Amino acid sequence: MTVTKTIRRREFLGLSLGATGAVLLSQCSRGASPSSAPSSALAQAAVYSSEGGLLSFDLVAEEQRVKLGSRNANLLTYNGQVPGPHLEANPGDTVQIHFTNRLSQPTNLHYHGLHIPPTGSGDNVFLEIPPGESHTYEFQIPQNHPAGTFWYHPHYHGLVAEQLFGGLAGLFVVRSELDEIPEIQAAQEAFLVLKDFALDRSGNIPNPGHMAQMTGRIGDLLTVNGQFNPSLEIPQGGLLRLRLLNASTSRFFQLSLEEHPFYLIATDGGAIAAPVELNDLVLAPGERVEVLVKADRDPGQYRLLNQPFNPAQGMMGGGMMGGGMMGGSQNRSTTETVATLAYNGSTEPLPLPDQLIAIDSLPEPQTTRQFTLNHGMGMVFLINGKAFDHDRIDTQVSLNTVEDWEIINTGTMAHPFHVHINKFQVLSRNGQPEPYAAWKDVVSVSPGESVRLRIPFRDYAGKTVYHCHVLDHEDRGMMGVLDIQQV
Ligand code: C2O
Ligand code: CU
Ligand code: CU
């Protein structure tokens, strides 16, 4: 029945879908109202899917002249593309990435959100791949890995912000249980990689000034999949599954869709238990969400809007994606359209799913720790008073234990706190319990806030890191080494 529905929808739209069924393109011919008219149909990055349990491919990091919207830009690319190729794999698959560094700087790869070994040729951010050299990453995605929107990007300390801001980032999607829920299968799927860029007149990325490195470099060009205000089409009655990644170095997004609420179905670490209706989505750098949108309004065009978000201001009243409005008033005149949803045709109304995937509650923690985030004199960013040193172990935990971490921001800017390898659940913010359970790997902590999270250390021993995902802050010291010890 689901299959029938899906086919009917595809035929109706007359689309050719990619191998994953993930491609959602719209034809648009626009009149001349340049400021608000969408520029072109939403593009999706080239999909590299696993076959027969193996995802194997070559990946080259290289500076290239590419198109960003209609502009020429000299960017850092994976396989000549911005964003990089979209990877898709299933639980149990082996991943083999033959990686070559053709940048003029050292780099490496990090698999953000994947639960895989932090050692060897897995998610090992301590590796250095010098210019001109190659390395093969190889790891297995565990059989019980949840479905989710993960991503890959460079993680060579000191150059992460520069390389990511240059364009190096791509999606890494794991398909599993969530993708098999009939209502979700029936929805049209679209991936939106949100990313800001800055370009000078010759298409180069300008050097960030001191201030930009302090607040984190932010560009004024807001792109979705490397496009400016692309459009995507949906029949009236249809259901859209939007999968969003904030791949910006430092910019927060605060999104709303005209006349449509979002139904949140998944966060960083995968599905939540049941859809949650939201009017706004705040995405800190590194965060992902999946939402469903019901196309149940009058035929027309609806803008996906981004309101400027001041990370120093913090988020009053309800967590990252909570009740919407930020404290104080934002300057509405600088709201920008990042994409446009256009109704085209109609279909019988598709329902939302009632239930998604239950989230196990975690046992009481063995240990509670505190991490205080602040900056020091000059341009140094600190966790518990210390700047990153890759030879020092900051936090030692035991494999197969659960801990509570209290993240306290005593500084003046928001810091999205991120942990590699293991995901966590946020328990409370300033003592207020979170409205619903969710698996996260990034949580933004505003000035004056204290966030309590519970984290299980499962399956993999070894050294990894936690850090602020404003990557200028990470490069300037706001990162610590976590050693997960086999006991
Ligand atoms: Cu997406 Cu350590 O980062
Ligand atoms: Cu990460
Ligand atoms: Cu920070």
Short mmCIF file of N, CA and C and ligand atoms in Angstrom, two decimals, residues 214-215 373-374 381 409 413-417 445 467-474 478, ligand 3:
data_model
loop_
_atom_site.label_atom_id
_atom_site.label_comp_id
_atom_site.label_asym_id
_atom_site.label_seq_id
_atom_site.Cartn_x
_atom_site.Cartn_y
_atom_site.Cartn_z
N MET A 214 37.06 35.64 16.70
CA MET A 214 36.57 35.63 18.08
C MET A 214 35.12 35.14 18.12
N THR A 215 34.28 35.78 17.30
CA THR A 215 32.87 35.39 17.30
C THR A 215 32.66 34.13 16.47
N LEU A 373 32.81 26.37 30.14
CA LEU A 373 33.25 26.95 28.87
C LEU A 373 33.43 28.45 29.04
N ASN A 374 34.60 28.94 28.61
CA ASN A 374 34.85 30.37 28.67
C ASN A 374 36.03 30.68 27.77
N PHE A 381 40.24 30.05 23.72
CA PHE A 381 38.97 29.52 24.23
C PHE A 381 39.26 28.26 25.05
N ASN A 409 28.28 27.46 30.81
CA ASN A 409 28.85 28.54 30.01
C ASN A 409 28.96 29.79 30.86
N MET A 413 29.41 34.19 24.86
CA MET A 413 28.91 33.71 23.56
C MET A 413 28.35 32.31 23.73
N ALA A 414 27.41 31.95 22.86
CA ALA A 414 26.88 30.58 22.90
C ALA A 414 27.96 29.62 22.40
N HIS A 415 28.03 28.47 23.02
CA HIS A 415 28.97 27.43 22.58
C HIS A 415 28.22 26.12 22.35
N PRO A 416 28.11 25.70 21.08
CA PRO A 416 27.49 24.40 20.81
C PRO A 416 28.47 23.27 21.16
N PHE A 417 28.16 22.57 22.23
CA PHE A 417 29.06 21.55 22.76
C PHE A 417 28.81 20.23 22.04
N VAL A 445 24.90 25.80 24.33
CA VAL A 445 24.83 26.30 25.70
C VAL A 445 25.05 27.81 25.64
N HIS A 467 34.20 19.15 21.93
CA HIS A 467 34.62 20.53 21.64
C HIS A 467 33.42 21.42 21.33
N CYS A 468 33.70 22.70 21.23
CA CYS A 468 32.71 23.66 20.76
C CYS A 468 32.64 23.55 19.25
N HIS A 469 31.40 23.52 18.69
CA HIS A 469 31.27 23.39 17.24
C HIS A 469 31.24 24.74 16.50
N VAL A 470 31.44 25.84 17.23
CA VAL A 470 31.86 27.07 16.53
C VAL A 470 33.34 26.80 16.29
N LEU A 471 33.68 26.51 15.04
CA LEU A 471 34.97 25.86 14.80
C LEU A 471 36.16 26.78 15.00
N ASP A 472 35.93 28.10 14.93
CA ASP A 472 37.00 29.00 15.32
C ASP A 472 37.31 28.85 16.82
N HIS A 473 36.30 28.62 17.61
CA HIS A 473 36.54 28.41 19.04
C HIS A 473 37.30 27.11 19.27
N GLU A 474 36.89 26.07 18.56
CA GLU A 474 37.59 24.77 18.66
C GLU A 474 39.05 24.94 18.26
N MET A 478 39.06 25.39 22.35
CA MET A 478 37.91 24.88 23.09
C MET A 478 37.60 23.43 22.71
CU CU B 3 32.28 28.22 21.20
#
